[in-house]
XYZ file of C-alpha atoms in Angstrom:
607
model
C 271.346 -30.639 83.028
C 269.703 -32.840 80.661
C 266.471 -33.130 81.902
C 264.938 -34.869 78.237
C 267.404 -38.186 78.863
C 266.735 -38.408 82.174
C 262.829 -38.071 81.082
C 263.585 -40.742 78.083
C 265.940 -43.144 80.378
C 262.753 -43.369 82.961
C 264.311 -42.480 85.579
C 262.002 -39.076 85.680
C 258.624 -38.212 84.925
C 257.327 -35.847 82.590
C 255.459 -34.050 85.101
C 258.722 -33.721 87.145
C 260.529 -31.813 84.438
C 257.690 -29.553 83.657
C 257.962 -28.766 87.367
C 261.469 -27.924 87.704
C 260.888 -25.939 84.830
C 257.684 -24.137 86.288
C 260.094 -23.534 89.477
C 263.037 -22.038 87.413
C 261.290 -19.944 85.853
C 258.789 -18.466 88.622
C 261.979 -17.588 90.746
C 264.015 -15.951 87.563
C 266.720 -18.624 87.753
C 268.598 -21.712 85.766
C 270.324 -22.625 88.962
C 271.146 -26.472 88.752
C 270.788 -26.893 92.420
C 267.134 -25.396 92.353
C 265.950 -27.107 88.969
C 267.538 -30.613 90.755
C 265.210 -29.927 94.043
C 262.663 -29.076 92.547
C 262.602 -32.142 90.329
C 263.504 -34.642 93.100
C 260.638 -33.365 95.606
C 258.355 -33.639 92.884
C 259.558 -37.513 92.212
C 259.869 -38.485 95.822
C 255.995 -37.599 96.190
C 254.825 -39.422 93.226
C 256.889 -42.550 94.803
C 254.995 -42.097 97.920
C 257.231 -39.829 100.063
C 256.041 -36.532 101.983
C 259.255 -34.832 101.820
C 262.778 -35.142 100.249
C 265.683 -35.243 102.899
C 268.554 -33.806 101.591
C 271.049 -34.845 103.682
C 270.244 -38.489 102.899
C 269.929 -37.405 98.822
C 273.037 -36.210 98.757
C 274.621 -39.670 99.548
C 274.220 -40.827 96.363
C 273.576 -39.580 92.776
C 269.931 -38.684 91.647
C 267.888 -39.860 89.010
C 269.817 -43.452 88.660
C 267.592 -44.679 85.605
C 265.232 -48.099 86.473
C 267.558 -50.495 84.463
C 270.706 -48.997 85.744
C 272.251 -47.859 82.336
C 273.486 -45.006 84.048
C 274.690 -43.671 87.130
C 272.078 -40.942 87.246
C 273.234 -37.269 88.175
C 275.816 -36.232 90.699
C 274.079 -34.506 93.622
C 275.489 -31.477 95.264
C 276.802 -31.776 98.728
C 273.632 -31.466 101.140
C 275.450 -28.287 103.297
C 275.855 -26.125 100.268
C 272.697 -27.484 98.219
C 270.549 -26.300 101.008
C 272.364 -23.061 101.601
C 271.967 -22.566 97.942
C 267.989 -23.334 97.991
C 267.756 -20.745 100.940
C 268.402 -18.059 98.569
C 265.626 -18.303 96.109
C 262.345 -16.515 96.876
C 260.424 -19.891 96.097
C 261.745 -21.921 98.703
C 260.596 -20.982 102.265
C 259.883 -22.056 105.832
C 256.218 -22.333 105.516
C 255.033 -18.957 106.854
C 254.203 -17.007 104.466
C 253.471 -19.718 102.076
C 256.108 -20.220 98.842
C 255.776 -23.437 96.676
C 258.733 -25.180 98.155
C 258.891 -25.724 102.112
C 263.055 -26.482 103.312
C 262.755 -26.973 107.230
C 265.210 -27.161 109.761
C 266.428 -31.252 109.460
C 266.915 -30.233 105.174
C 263.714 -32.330 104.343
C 262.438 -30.390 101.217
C 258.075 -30.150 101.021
C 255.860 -29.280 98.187
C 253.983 -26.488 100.426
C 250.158 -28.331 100.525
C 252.451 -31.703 101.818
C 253.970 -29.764 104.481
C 250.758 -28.285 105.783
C 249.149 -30.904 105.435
C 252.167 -32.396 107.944
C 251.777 -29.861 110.109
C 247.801 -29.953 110.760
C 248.036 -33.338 111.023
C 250.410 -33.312 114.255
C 248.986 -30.564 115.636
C 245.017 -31.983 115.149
C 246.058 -35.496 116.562
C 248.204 -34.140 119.274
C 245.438 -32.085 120.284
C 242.493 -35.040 120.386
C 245.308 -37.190 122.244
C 245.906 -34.366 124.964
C 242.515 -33.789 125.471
C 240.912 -36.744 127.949
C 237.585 -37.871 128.103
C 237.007 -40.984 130.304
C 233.054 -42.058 129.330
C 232.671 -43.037 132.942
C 234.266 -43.231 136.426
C 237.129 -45.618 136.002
C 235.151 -48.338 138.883
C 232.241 -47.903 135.894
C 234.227 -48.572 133.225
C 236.188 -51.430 134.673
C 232.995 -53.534 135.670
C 231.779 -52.931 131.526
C 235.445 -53.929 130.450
C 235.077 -57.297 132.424
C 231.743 -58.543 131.023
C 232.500 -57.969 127.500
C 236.020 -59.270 127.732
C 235.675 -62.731 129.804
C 239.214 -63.519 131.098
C 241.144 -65.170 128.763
C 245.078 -67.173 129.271
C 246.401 -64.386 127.480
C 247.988 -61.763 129.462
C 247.858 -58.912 129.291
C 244.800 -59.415 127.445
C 245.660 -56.664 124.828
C 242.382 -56.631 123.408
C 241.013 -55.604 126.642
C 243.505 -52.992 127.215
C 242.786 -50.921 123.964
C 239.293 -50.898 125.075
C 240.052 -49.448 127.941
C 242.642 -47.002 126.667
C 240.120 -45.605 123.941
C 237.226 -45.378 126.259
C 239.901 -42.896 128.447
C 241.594 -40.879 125.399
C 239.735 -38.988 121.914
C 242.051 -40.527 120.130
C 243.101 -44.690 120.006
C 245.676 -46.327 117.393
C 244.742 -50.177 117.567
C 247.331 -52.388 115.690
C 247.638 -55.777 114.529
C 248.772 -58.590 112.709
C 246.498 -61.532 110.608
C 243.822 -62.731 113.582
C 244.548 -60.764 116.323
C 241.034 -59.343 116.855
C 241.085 -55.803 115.782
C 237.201 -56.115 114.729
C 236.538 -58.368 117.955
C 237.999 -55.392 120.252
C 236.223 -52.528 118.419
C 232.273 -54.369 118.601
C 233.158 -54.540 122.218
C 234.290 -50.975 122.721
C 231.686 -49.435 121.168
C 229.257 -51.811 123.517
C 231.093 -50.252 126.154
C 230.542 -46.902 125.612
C 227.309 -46.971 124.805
C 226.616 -48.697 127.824
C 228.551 -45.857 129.359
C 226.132 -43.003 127.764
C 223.174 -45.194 128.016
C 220.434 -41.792 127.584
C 222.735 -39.908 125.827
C 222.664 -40.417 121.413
C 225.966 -41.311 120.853
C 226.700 -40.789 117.377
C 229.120 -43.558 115.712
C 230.526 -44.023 112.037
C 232.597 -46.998 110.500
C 234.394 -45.912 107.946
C 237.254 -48.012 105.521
C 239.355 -46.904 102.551
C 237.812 -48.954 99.889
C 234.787 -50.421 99.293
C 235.941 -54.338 99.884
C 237.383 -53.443 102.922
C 233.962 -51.312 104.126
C 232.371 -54.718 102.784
C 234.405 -57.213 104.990
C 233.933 -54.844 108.016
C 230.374 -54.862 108.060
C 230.127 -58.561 107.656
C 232.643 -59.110 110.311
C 230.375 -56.685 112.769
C 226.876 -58.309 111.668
C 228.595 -61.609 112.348
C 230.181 -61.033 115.901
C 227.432 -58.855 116.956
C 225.384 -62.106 118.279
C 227.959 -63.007 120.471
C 228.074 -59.679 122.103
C 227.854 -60.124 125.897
C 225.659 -57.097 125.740
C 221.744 -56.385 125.859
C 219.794 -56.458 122.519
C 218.973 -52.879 123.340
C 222.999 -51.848 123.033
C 223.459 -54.527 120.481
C 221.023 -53.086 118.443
C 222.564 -49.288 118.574
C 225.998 -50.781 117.459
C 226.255 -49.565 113.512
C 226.506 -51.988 110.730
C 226.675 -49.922 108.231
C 230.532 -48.887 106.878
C 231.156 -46.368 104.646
C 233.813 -45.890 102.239
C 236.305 -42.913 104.053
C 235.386 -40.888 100.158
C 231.592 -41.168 100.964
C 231.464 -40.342 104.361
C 233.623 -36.988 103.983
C 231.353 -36.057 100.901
C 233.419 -36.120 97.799
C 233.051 -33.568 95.278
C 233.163 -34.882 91.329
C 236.114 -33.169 90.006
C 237.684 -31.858 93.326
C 240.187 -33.255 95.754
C 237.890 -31.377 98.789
C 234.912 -33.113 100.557
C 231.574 -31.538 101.312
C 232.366 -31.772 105.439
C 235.626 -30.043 106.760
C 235.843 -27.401 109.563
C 233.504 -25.553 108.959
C 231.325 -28.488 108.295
C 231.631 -31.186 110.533
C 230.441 -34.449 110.624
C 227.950 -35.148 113.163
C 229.743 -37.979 115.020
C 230.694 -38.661 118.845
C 232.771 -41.725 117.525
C 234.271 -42.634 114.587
C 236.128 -46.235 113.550
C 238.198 -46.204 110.784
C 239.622 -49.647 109.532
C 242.870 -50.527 107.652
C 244.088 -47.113 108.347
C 247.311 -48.213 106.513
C 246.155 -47.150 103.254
C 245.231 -44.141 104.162
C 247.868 -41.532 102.402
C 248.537 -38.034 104.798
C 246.167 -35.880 102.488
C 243.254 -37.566 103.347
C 244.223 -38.323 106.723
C 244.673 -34.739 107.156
C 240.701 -34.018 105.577
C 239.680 -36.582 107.885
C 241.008 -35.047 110.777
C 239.133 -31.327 109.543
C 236.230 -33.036 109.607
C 235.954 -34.545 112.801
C 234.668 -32.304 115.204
C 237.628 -31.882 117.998
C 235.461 -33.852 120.992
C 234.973 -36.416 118.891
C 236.642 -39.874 119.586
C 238.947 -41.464 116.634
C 239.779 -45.173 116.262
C 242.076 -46.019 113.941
C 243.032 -50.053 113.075
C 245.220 -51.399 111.065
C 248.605 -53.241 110.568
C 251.313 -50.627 110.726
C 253.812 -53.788 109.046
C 251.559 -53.689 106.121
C 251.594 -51.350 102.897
C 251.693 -48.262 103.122
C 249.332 -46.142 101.236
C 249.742 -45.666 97.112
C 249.709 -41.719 97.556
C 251.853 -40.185 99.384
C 252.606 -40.846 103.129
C 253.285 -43.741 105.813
C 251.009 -42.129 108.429
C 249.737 -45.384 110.321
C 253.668 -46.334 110.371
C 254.340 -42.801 111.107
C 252.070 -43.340 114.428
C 253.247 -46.256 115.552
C 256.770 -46.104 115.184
C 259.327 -44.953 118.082
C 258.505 -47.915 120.432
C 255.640 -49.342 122.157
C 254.336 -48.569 125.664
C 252.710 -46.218 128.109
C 253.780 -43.204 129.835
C 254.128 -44.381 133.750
C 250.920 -42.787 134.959
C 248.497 -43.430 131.870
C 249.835 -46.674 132.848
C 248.323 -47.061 136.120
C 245.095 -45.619 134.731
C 244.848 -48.426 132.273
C 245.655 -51.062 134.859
C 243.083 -49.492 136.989
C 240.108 -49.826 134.662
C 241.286 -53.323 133.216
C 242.297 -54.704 135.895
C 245.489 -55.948 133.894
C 249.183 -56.325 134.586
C 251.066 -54.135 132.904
C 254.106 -53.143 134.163
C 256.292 -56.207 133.265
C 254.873 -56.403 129.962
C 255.516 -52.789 129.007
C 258.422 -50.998 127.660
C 259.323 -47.262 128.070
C 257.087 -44.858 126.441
C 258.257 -43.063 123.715
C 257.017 -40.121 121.995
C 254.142 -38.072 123.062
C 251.686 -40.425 121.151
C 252.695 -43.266 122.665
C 249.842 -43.559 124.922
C 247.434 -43.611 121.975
C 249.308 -46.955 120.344
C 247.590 -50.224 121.451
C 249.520 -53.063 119.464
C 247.521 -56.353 120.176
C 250.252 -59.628 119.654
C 247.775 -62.242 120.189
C 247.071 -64.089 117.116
C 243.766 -66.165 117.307
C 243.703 -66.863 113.838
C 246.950 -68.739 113.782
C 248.429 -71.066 116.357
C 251.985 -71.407 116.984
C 252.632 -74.709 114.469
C 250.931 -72.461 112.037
C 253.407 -72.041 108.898
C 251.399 -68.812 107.744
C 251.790 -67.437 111.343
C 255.870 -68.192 111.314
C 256.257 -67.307 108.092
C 254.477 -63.753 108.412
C 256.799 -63.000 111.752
C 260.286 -64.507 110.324
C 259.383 -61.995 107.250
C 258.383 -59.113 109.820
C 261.609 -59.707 111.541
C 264.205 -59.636 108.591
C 265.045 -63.058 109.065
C 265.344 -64.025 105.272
C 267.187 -67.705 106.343
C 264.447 -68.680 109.110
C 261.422 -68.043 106.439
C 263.273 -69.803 103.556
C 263.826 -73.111 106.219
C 260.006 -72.318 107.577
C 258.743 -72.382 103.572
C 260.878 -75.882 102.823
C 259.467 -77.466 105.515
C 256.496 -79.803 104.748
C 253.022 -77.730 105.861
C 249.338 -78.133 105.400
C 248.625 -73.753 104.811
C 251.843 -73.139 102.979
C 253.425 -74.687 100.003
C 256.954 -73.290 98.055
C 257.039 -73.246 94.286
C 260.292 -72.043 93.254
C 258.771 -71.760 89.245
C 258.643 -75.399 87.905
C 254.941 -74.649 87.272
C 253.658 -71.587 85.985
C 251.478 -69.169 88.261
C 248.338 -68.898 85.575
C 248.359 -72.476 85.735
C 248.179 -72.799 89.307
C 245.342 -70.196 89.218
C 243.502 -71.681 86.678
C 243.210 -74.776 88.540
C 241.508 -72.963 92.104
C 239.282 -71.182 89.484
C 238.018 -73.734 87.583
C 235.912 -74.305 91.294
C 233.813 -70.893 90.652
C 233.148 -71.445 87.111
C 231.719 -75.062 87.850
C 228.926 -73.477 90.287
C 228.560 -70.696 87.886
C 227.754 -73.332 85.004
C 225.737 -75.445 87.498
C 223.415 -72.695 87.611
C 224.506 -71.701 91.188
C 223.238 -67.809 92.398
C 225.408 -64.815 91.885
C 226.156 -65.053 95.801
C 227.179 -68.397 96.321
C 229.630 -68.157 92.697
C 231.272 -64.880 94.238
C 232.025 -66.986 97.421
C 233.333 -69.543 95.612
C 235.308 -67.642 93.857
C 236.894 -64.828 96.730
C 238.193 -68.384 98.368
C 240.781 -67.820 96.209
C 243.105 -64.947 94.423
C 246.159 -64.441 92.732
C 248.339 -62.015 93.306
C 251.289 -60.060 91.562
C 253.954 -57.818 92.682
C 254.350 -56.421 89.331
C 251.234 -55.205 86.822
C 253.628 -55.697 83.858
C 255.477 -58.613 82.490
C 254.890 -62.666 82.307
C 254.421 -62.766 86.019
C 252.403 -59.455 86.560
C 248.893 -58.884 86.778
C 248.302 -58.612 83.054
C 250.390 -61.350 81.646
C 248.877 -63.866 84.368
C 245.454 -62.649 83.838
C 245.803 -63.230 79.842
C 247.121 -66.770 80.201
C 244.657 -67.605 83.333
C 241.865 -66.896 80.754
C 243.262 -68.350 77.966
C 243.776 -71.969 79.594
C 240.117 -72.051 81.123
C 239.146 -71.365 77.425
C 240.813 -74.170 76.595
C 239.688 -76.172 79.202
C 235.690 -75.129 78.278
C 235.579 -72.971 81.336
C 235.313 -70.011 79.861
C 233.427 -69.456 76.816
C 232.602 -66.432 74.635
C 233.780 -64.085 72.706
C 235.396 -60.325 73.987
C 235.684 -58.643 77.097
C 232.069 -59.583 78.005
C 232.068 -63.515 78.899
C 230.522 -65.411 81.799
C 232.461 -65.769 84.752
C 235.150 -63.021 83.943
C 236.185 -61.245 87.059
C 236.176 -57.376 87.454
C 238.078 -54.683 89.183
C 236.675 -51.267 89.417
C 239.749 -48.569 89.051
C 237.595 -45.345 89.458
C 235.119 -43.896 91.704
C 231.199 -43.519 90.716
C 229.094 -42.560 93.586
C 226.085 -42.847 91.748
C 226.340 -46.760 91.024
C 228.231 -46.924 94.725
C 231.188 -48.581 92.947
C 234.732 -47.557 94.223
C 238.270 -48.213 93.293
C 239.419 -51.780 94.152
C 235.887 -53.116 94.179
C 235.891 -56.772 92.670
C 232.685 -58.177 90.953
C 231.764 -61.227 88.567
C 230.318 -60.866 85.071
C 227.263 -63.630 85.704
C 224.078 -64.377 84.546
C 220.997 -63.082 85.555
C 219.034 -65.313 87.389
C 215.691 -63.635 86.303
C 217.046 -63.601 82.643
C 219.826 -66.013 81.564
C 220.552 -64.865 78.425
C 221.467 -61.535 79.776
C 225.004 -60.631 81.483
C 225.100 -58.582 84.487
C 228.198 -57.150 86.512
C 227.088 -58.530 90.346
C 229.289 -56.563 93.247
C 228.662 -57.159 96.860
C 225.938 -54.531 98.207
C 227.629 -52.027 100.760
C 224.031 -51.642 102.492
C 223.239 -54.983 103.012
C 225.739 -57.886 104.438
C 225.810 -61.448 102.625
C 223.632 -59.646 99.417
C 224.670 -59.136 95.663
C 223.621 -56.834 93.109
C 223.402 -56.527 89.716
C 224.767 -53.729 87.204
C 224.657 -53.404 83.802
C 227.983 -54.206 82.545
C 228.143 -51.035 80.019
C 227.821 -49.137 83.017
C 230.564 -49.622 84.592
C 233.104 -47.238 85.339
C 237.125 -48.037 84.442
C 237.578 -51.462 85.219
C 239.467 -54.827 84.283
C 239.667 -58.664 84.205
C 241.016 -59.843 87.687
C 241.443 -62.981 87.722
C 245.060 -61.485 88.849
C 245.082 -58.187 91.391
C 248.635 -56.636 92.850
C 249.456 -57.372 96.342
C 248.295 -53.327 96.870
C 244.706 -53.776 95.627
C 244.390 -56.879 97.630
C 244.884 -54.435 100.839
C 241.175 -55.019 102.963
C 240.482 -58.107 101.691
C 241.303 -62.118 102.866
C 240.929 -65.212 101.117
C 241.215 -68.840 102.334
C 244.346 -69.285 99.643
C 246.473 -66.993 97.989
C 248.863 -67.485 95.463
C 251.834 -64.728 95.373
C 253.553 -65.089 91.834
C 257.088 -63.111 92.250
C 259.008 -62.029 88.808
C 262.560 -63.973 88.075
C 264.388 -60.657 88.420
C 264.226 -57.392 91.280
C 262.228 -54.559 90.758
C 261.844 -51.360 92.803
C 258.575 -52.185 94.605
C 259.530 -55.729 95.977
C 259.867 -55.302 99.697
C 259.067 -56.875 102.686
C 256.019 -54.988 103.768
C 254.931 -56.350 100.096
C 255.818 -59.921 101.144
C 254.396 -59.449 104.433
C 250.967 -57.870 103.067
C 250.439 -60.908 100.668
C 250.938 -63.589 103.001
C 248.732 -62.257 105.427
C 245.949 -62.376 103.311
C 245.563 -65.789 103.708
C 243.374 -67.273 105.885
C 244.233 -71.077 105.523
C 246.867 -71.197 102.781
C 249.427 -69.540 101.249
C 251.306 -70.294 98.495
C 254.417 -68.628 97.243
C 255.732 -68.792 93.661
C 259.090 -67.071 93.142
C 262.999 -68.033 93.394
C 264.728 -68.154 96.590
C 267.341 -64.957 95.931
C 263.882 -63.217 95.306
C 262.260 -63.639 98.466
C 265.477 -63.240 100.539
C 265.955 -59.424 98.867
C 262.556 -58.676 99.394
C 262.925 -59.600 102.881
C 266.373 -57.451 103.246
C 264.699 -54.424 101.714
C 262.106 -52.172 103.566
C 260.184 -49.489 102.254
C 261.168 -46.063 103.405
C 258.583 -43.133 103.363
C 260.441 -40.080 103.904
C 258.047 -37.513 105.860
C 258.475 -35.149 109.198
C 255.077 -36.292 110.999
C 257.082 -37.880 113.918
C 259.296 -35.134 114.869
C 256.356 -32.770 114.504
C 254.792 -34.124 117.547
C 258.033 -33.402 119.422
C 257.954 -29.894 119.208
């Protein structure tokens, strides 16, 4: 097998031929079918997948190259490529450990992926099994009904994953665009501290990335006022979020944290936002380092992205159906106080109790095109979005490509770069200019990130916008693409290149401070770690963050990673418009194709 063409073609990696090789040779063998497993399962994880399934490979032949010159190579049937694998030292069932994992169901594992897999179930099945009601369920009810005033939704969702988290160690809230994920979790964690009033009840936030630990706390130190609590429990509710990296305890140089099992964190509850992008190794290191009482809270949209690294574990969670198990069932209605029989479906799964999906949106009303839009896309229905997006609306507009994307963005910049030359502060300029964002499926070509983020500067150079010379101008935006703990600056953090106020002849980088809500500081720009200009992001860094108008610029031809979780993601980033750039046959095939992460995590909890 020529592994060098397939290499030069693109349709594999280098580091997947080294691989097979490094396979074929530690178990004393050319065999084709080993060297092709070996390759694929190292492929399918750098494209995001746990675990290669065999039987489905074997439908079709491997390796098809991006641009379709070829037809890629034949793949052996899946019966006799697996007996095959099952003779070769290097391939195993786990126990004792070999560097390829085959299981039962033919889904081939890099070993740490499978046991990583396999914690995972068993940790989370364990918390989930294991319940701890904060309170006698008359206690808890009367707490559930002054922090959630009745409402004319019912069930009031909200209320009910309150209630379900304060009963279980282990609560998966999720939710569309507005639907109050934040809202519910202030009020929980009112709830049960009310519930332990003498006891010190140790909480966390935590959030992949460092905009989306930003937004959180905001959204907390915000809603916190309205609390129907005392200022004595309002006060005890954190505000502080930390990114997931810095609360663990990352090590420079090491892909293991400082707390794991042997040193937990110190927490009672922990809240972890936009679990979506969290990939299964992490979730896994998470789940080490939570001591086993410990309550977890994960939120998120399970129709969103899934993480960049490998694994779907939020989608993993929720998938199989929603509702509750008949008598967890009565428990909930018994300390809400809501209906839920009629509204609930059979349970399904042994997590199923744990899933909370709230399908209120507050954010959107029913007229809303952002709010149709965003559920005609979740629901395959590429003809009912396309008549929803030519329909005349005040939050969404269609522009099939008679005007460029960079010139649409360089428009709903010029806004920031006014204030900025009006001599406006580093806050109120970054406000100005998160109202808006571009944002790209692609990072290469005319209509990715780095041909609309050369043309967006180039116009507002022309327009006097932008002026100076290099990398280092006034006004340029900045995305951070690697972690430095010391200057608290994480991957996917956004900043502006501004003046400082105290000297304006000098440029500084000014981020958003993670320890302080609403406040700016300001770095020296030659400290920075890998960054660059982002006046364009991809729909994936844009994950955490919301903007009151988004642009989505969509290439002229398909590509791999358009999808509808990708569609869905960038439309429901906008808060009051959204505006879509991209021919018609585009969006329809991104809406007909869903992203598939193969991975065992579900059945594992079966077993």
């Amino acid at each position: 097998m020529d592994f060098e063409n397939l290499v030069r073609s693109g349709a594999l990696r280098e580091l997947d031929r080294q691989f097979a090789r490094f396979i074929c040779r530690l178990a004393g063998s050319d065999s084709r079918e080993l060297a092709l497993a070996a390759a694929l399962v190292s492929q399918r994880t750098g494209e995001g997948h746990v675990c290669a399934d065999l039987h489905a490979e074997a439908q079709a032949p491997l390796f098809a190259p991006p641009q379709g010159q070829a037809n890629g190579e034949p793949a052996p049937p899946a019966a006799a490529w697996i007996e095959a694998l099952g003779r070769f030292p290097v391939v195993g069932a786990g126990e004792p450990p070999t560097p390829l994992v085959l299981d039962a169901a033919g889904r081939l594992y890099l070993h740490r992926y499978w046991d990583y897999e396999r914690q995972l179930a068993a940790d989370l099945l364990a918390r989930h099994q294991s319940e701890q009601a904060a309170a006698a369920p008359k206690t808890i009810r009367q707490g559930l009904e002054r922090l959630f005033p009745p409402t004319a939704v019912t069930p009031d969702w909200q209320k009910v994953a309150a209630g379900a988290a304060a009963l279980r160690r282990l609560t998966i809230i999720s939710g569309g665009p507005g639907t109050g994920k934040t809202t519910t979790v202030i009020r929980l964690l009112a709830l049960l501290l009310e519930l332990q009033p003498k006891a010190d009840l140790r909480i966390a936030l935590a959030a992949p990335t460092g905009k989306a630990a930003v937004r959180l706390q905001e959204s907390i130190a915000q809603n916190k006022a309205d609390l129907k609590a005392t200022p004595a429990i309002r006060e005890r509710i954190p505000e502080r979020v930390s990114t997931l990296h810095r609360l663990l305890g990352a090590r420079p140089d090491s892909v293991f944290f400082r707390h794991h099992r042997d040193n937990p964190l110190p927490l009672d509850v922990l809240v972890l936002d936009e679990a979506s992008m969290v990939d299964m190794a992490l979730m896994t290191k998470l789940c080490w380092a939570l001591p086993a009482e410990a309550r977890l809270i994960l939120l998120g949209d399970k129709d969103q992205l899934a993480s960049v690294e490998a694994g779907a574990v939020l989608g993993d969670l929720c998938a199989g159906g929603e509702g509750f198990s008949a008598g967890f069932r009565q428990q909930l209605e018994a300390v809400t106080g809501e209906p839920l029989a009629s509204a609930d479906a059979t349970a399904a799964g042994p997590l199923a109790d744990a899933v909370v999906v709230l399908r209120h949106s507050y954010r959107f009303a029913g007229e809303s095109g952002i709010g149709r839009l965003a559920a005609a896309v979740n629901a395959g229905d590429a003809p009912g979005a396309a008549a929803i997006l030519r329909q005349p609306q005040a939050d969404l507009e269609w522009i099939p490509g008679q005007r460029p994307a960079a010139e649409i963005a360089a428009e709903a910049y010029a806004d920031y770069l006014q204030a900025m030359a009006q001599g406006a502060d580093p806050r109120t300029v970054f406000d100005r200019f998160e109202a808006f964002r571009c944002l790209c499926a692609l990072r290469h070509g005319p209509s990715g990130v780095s041909g609309i983020n050369r043309t967006v500067e180039q116009r507002l150079r022309a327009r006097g916008l932008v002026r100076g010379d290099g990398l280092w101008f006034a006004g340029r935006p900045v995305m951070i693409g690697a972690n430095d703990y010391n200057l608290r600056l994480f991957n996917g953090d956004l900043g502006l290149i501004l003046p400082d106020p105290e000297a304006p002849e000098r440029l500084l980088a000014w981020f958003p401070d993670p320890r302080a809500a609403g406040r700016m500081r300001g770095i020296l720009p030659a400290r920075l770690p890998r960054h660059e200009t982002a006046f364009a992001i991809t729909v994936h860094k844009s994950q955490g963050s919301e903007f009151d108008q988004v642009l989505l610029a969509l290439p002229e031809r398909p590509a791999p990673v358009l999808s509808r979780e990708l569609l869905y993601t960038a439309i429901t980033r906008a808060a009051k418009r959204f505006l879509l750039q991209g021919p018609e046959e585009i969006v329809a095939d991104m809406i007909h194709s869903r992203t598939v992460r193969n991975s065992g995590l579900r059945e594992k909890f079966e077993v």
